[in-house]
Short mmCIF file of C-alpha atoms in Angstrom, two decimals:
data_model
loop_
_atom_site.label_atom_id
_atom_site.label_comp_id
_atom_site.label_asym_id
_atom_site.label_seq_id
_atom_site.Cartn_x
_atom_site.Cartn_y
_atom_site.Cartn_z
CA MET A 1 0.00 0.00 0.00
CA MET A 2 2.80 2.42 0.88
CA TYR A 3 4.53 1.56 -2.38
CA ARG A 4 1.43 2.76 -4.26
CA PHE A 5 1.42 5.93 -2.17
CA TYR A 6 5.08 6.52 -3.04
CA LYS A 7 4.48 5.96 -6.77
CA ILE A 8 1.55 8.43 -6.81
CA LEU A 9 3.63 10.98 -4.87
CA GLN A 10 6.53 10.49 -7.28
CA ARG A 11 4.29 11.06 -10.29
CA ASP A 12 2.69 14.17 -8.78
CA THR A 13 6.08 15.65 -7.91
CA ILE A 14 7.47 14.99 -11.39
CA ASN A 15 4.40 16.60 -12.97
CA LEU A 16 5.18 19.80 -11.08
CA PHE A 17 8.87 19.84 -12.00
CA ILE A 18 8.29 19.21 -15.71
CA ASN A 19 5.87 22.13 -16.07
CA PRO A 20 8.10 24.91 -17.52
CA MET A 21 5.79 27.76 -16.46
CA TRP A 22 5.62 26.62 -12.85
CA VAL A 23 9.38 26.09 -12.75
CA PHE A 24 9.99 29.58 -14.18
CA LEU A 25 7.62 31.16 -11.66
CA GLY A 26 9.15 29.14 -8.84
CA ILE A 27 12.60 30.50 -9.68
CA ALA A 28 11.82 34.01 -10.89
CA PHE A 29 8.88 35.12 -8.74
CA PRO A 30 10.51 35.40 -5.29
CA PHE A 31 13.95 36.42 -6.55
CA LEU A 32 12.89 39.10 -9.03
CA PHE A 33 10.22 40.61 -6.79
CA ALA A 34 12.66 40.86 -3.89
CA VAL A 35 15.28 42.49 -6.11
CA ILE A 36 12.88 44.94 -7.76
CA LEU A 37 11.19 46.04 -4.53
CA GLY A 38 14.54 46.16 -2.75
CA LEU A 39 15.93 48.40 -5.48
CA LEU A 40 12.91 50.72 -5.51
CA THR A 41 13.00 51.21 -1.72
CA GLU A 42 16.75 51.18 -1.24
CA GLY A 43 17.83 53.37 1.67
CA LEU A 44 14.36 53.65 3.23
CA TYR A 45 14.81 51.02 5.94
CA GLY A 46 17.69 52.50 7.94
CA ALA A 47 21.10 51.11 8.77
CA SER A 48 20.18 47.97 10.72
CA ILE A 49 18.00 46.46 7.98
CA SER A 50 18.28 46.97 4.25
CA SER A 51 15.41 46.97 1.80
CA TYR A 52 16.86 43.77 0.32
CA ASP A 53 16.73 42.14 3.76
CA TYR A 54 13.09 43.13 4.23
CA TYR A 55 11.84 42.06 0.81
CA GLY A 56 14.12 39.05 0.67
CA VAL A 57 12.26 37.65 3.68
CA THR A 58 8.77 38.87 2.77
CA MET A 59 8.86 37.73 -0.84
CA LEU A 60 9.93 34.24 0.17
CA LEU A 61 7.00 34.21 2.59
CA PHE A 62 4.65 35.57 -0.06
CA CYS A 63 5.89 32.94 -2.48
CA GLY A 64 4.99 30.36 0.17
CA LEU A 65 1.41 31.61 0.09
CA TYR A 66 1.31 30.73 -3.60
CA SER A 67 1.82 27.10 -2.69
CA ALA A 68 -1.98 27.02 -2.48
CA THR A 69 -2.24 27.97 -6.16
CA TYR A 70 0.27 25.31 -7.21
CA SER A 71 -1.45 22.57 -5.20
CA ALA A 72 -4.86 23.55 -6.60
CA ASN A 73 -3.47 23.41 -10.14
CA SER A 74 -1.77 20.07 -9.54
CA PHE A 75 -4.99 18.72 -8.04
CA MET A 76 -7.56 19.70 -10.65
CA GLU A 77 -5.88 21.17 -13.71
CA GLU A 78 -7.49 19.58 -16.77
CA ARG A 79 -4.14 18.35 -18.10
CA ILE A 80 -3.57 16.41 -14.87
CA LYS A 81 -7.15 15.72 -13.88
CA LYS A 82 -7.85 13.14 -16.59
CA PRO A 83 -4.87 10.88 -15.81
CA ASN A 84 -5.90 11.07 -12.15
CA LEU A 85 -9.09 9.19 -13.04
CA ARG A 86 -7.02 6.02 -13.25
CA ILE A 87 -5.91 6.55 -9.68
CA VAL A 88 -9.43 7.26 -8.45
CA TYR A 89 -10.66 3.88 -9.68
CA SER A 90 -7.60 1.93 -8.57
CA PRO A 91 -7.58 -0.02 -5.26
CA ILE A 92 -6.01 2.68 -3.06
CA ARG A 93 -7.13 4.55 0.01
CA ASN A 94 -9.21 7.66 -0.64
CA TRP A 95 -6.85 9.97 1.29
CA PHE A 96 -3.87 9.11 -0.92
CA ILE A 97 -4.87 11.57 -3.65
CA PRO A 98 -5.25 14.84 -1.67
CA LEU A 99 -2.29 14.03 0.58
CA THR A 100 0.10 13.29 -2.29
CA LYS A 101 -0.91 16.58 -3.97
CA THR A 102 -0.11 18.44 -0.76
CA ILE A 103 3.25 16.76 -0.21
CA ALA A 104 4.29 17.05 -3.88
CA THR A 105 3.55 20.78 -3.90
CA PHE A 106 5.40 21.20 -0.61
CA LEU A 107 8.49 19.48 -2.04
CA PHE A 108 8.31 21.57 -5.21
CA MET A 109 7.92 24.89 -3.40
CA SER A 110 10.49 24.04 -0.73
CA PHE A 111 13.10 23.45 -3.41
CA PHE A 112 12.54 26.73 -5.21
CA VAL A 113 12.05 28.84 -2.09
CA THR A 114 15.33 27.47 -0.72
CA LEU A 115 17.05 28.11 -4.06
CA ALA A 116 15.73 31.70 -4.17
CA GLY A 117 16.92 32.28 -0.61
CA ILE A 118 20.41 31.05 -1.45
CA LEU A 119 20.58 33.30 -4.53
CA LEU A 120 19.36 36.34 -2.56
CA HIS A 121 21.97 35.75 0.11
CA LEU A 122 24.79 35.25 -2.38
CA CYS A 123 23.84 38.18 -4.63
CA PHE A 124 22.51 40.75 -2.14
CA LYS A 125 23.74 39.50 1.26
CA VAL A 126 20.16 39.09 2.50
CA ASN A 127 20.18 38.17 6.19
CA PHE A 128 18.11 35.08 7.03
CA GLY A 129 19.16 34.56 10.61
CA HIS A 130 22.81 33.50 10.90
CA SER A 131 22.86 31.20 13.98
CA LEU A 132 19.05 30.78 13.84
CA LEU A 133 18.96 30.25 10.08
CA PHE A 134 17.71 26.66 10.43
CA GLN A 135 14.76 27.73 12.59
CA SER A 136 13.83 30.51 10.14
CA TRP A 137 13.99 28.02 7.28
CA LEU A 138 11.77 25.55 9.14
CA LEU A 139 9.10 28.20 9.72
CA LEU A 140 9.21 29.13 6.05
CA LEU A 141 8.76 25.49 5.05
CA ALA A 142 5.95 25.03 7.58
CA LEU A 143 4.16 27.96 5.95
CA ASP A 144 4.67 26.34 2.54
CA PHE A 145 3.11 23.10 3.79
CA PHE A 146 0.17 24.92 5.36
CA PHE A 147 -0.71 26.69 2.11
CA SER A 148 -0.06 23.56 0.03
CA SER A 149 -2.74 21.82 2.08
CA LEU A 150 -5.01 24.88 1.91
CA GLY A 151 -5.02 24.82 -1.89
CA VAL A 152 -6.12 21.18 -1.89
CA LEU A 153 -8.84 22.01 0.63
CA MET A 154 -10.20 24.76 -1.63
CA CYS A 155 -10.49 22.22 -4.45
CA CYS A 156 -12.24 19.73 -2.16
CA ILE A 157 -14.74 22.42 -1.14
CA PHE A 158 -15.43 24.12 -4.49
CA LYS A 159 -14.82 21.11 -6.79
CA ARG A 160 -13.44 23.33 -9.59
CA GLU A 161 -9.88 24.58 -10.11
CA GLY A 162 -11.02 27.96 -11.47
CA VAL A 163 -13.27 28.77 -8.52
CA ALA A 164 -10.70 27.49 -6.03
CA ASN A 165 -7.97 29.66 -7.56
CA GLN A 166 -10.17 32.75 -7.48
CA ILE A 167 -10.76 32.27 -3.75
CA ILE A 168 -7.08 31.49 -3.19
CA SER A 169 -6.03 34.67 -5.03
CA ILE A 170 -8.22 36.79 -2.76
CA ILE A 171 -6.93 35.07 0.38
CA THR A 172 -3.30 35.33 -0.76
CA ALA A 173 -3.51 39.02 -1.61
CA ALA A 174 -5.33 39.87 1.63
CA LEU A 175 -2.88 37.96 3.82
CA GLY A 176 0.13 39.43 2.03
CA LEU A 177 -1.22 42.94 2.52
CA LEU A 178 -2.38 42.52 6.13
CA SER A 179 0.82 40.75 7.19
CA GLY A 180 3.06 43.58 6.01
CA PHE A 181 4.76 41.71 3.20
CA PHE A 182 4.74 44.76 0.91
CA PHE A 183 5.00 47.61 3.41
CA PRO A 184 4.57 48.07 7.19
CA ILE A 185 0.86 47.88 8.04
CA SER A 186 1.09 50.52 10.79
CA VAL A 187 -0.22 52.97 8.17
CA PHE A 188 -3.63 51.26 8.47
CA GLY A 189 -4.04 52.10 12.17
CA ASP A 190 -3.97 50.22 15.45
CA THR A 191 -7.13 48.16 14.82
CA ILE A 192 -5.73 46.52 11.68
CA VAL A 193 -2.37 46.00 13.36
CA LYS A 194 -4.00 44.20 16.30
CA PHE A 195 -6.11 42.05 13.96
CA SER A 196 -3.03 41.18 11.93
CA GLN A 197 -1.28 39.66 14.95
CA PHE A 198 -3.75 36.75 14.90
CA LEU A 199 -2.95 35.79 11.30
CA PRO A 200 -0.61 32.78 10.90
CA THR A 201 1.33 34.65 8.22
CA THR A 202 2.01 37.55 10.59
CA MET A 203 3.03 35.14 13.33
CA VAL A 204 5.60 33.55 11.03
CA PHE A 205 6.85 36.92 9.80
CA ASN A 206 7.27 38.33 13.31
CA ALA A 207 8.93 35.15 14.58
CA ILE A 208 11.43 35.16 11.71
CA LEU A 209 12.23 38.86 12.15
CA ALA A 210 12.77 38.30 15.88
CA MET A 211 15.21 35.48 15.14
CA ILE A 212 17.06 37.44 12.47
CA TYR A 213 17.49 40.78 14.23
CA ASP A 214 17.08 39.99 17.96
CA GLN A 215 18.39 36.42 18.01
CA ASP A 216 15.15 35.64 19.88
CA SER A 217 13.63 32.24 19.16
CA THR A 218 10.88 32.48 21.81
CA ASP A 219 8.08 32.42 19.23
CA PHE A 220 9.64 29.74 17.04
CA LEU A 221 8.17 26.61 18.61
CA PRO A 222 4.66 28.02 19.33
CA THR A 223 4.38 29.30 15.75
CA LEU A 224 5.63 26.01 14.32
CA LEU A 225 3.12 24.07 16.42
CA ILE A 226 0.25 26.35 15.37
CA LEU A 227 1.09 25.87 11.68
CA GLY A 228 1.42 22.12 12.21
CA LEU A 229 -1.95 21.93 13.96
CA LEU A 230 -3.70 24.01 11.30
CA SER A 231 -2.15 21.88 8.54
CA PHE A 232 -3.27 18.69 10.28
CA ILE A 233 -6.84 20.00 10.60
CA ILE A 234 -6.89 20.93 6.90
CA ILE A 235 -5.58 17.49 5.87
CA VAL A 236 -8.29 15.80 7.95
CA LEU A 237 -10.92 18.03 6.31
CA CYS A 238 -9.55 17.18 2.85
CA ASN A 239 -9.81 13.48 3.64
CA TYR A 240 -13.41 13.96 4.77
CA LEU A 241 -14.50 16.18 1.87
CA PHE A 242 -12.71 14.54 -1.05
CA LYS A 243 -14.84 12.32 -3.24
CA GLY A 244 -13.50 10.37 -6.19
CA GLU A 245 -16.43 11.41 -8.34
CA ASP A 246 -15.13 15.02 -8.20
CA TYR A 247 -12.74 13.96 -10.98
CA VAL A 248 -15.50 12.76 -13.28
#
């Protein structure tokens, strides 16, 4: 049974890596956005943090949010959906399909987010935490996994890739804006700032900044556990909501 799970996961992962558009976006999106925004705002963030540091971190986080889009596409894109019919009617457990889509997208995004982070550090000396680099990286990957599972959940709820991606786009843009990925949200007032603190994306952002600039890992484990719990809940919901006939 686990061999079948591995073979499905292998196929889903390969499908992501052989899509040239997804590979291009995986490489170019976080790196180019960080460079462009860093260049446009150069000198505005003071001496202790450069604009490249700020957008190097935030664009990798924002790219993680787009894991939901990739997982939705890999779940129900027409090019992939039809071959998946063979899996639906094969003797496997029902939860194999949504879980393999989640894990495959996580592996895909983790590779390119890590690659973009390495390039940003080598080219622009972006600071990702020094002694706490591993913890920062783990939080970033946990966010990738959370949104990979969220994209699959949207497909299980709405049954159509187009509708799921429209909802995901709204959620992604709202979270990116409210979490301060593009600019500090203090300009929106205290009420929005207080609301933002309850968002998982803001929790990750604040925890990573604390580790990078204060060498403070106090929020690392609580944030990681919250993301893990939310991801687990989403996976359980996907298992409950997914029906094989959704592919027909």
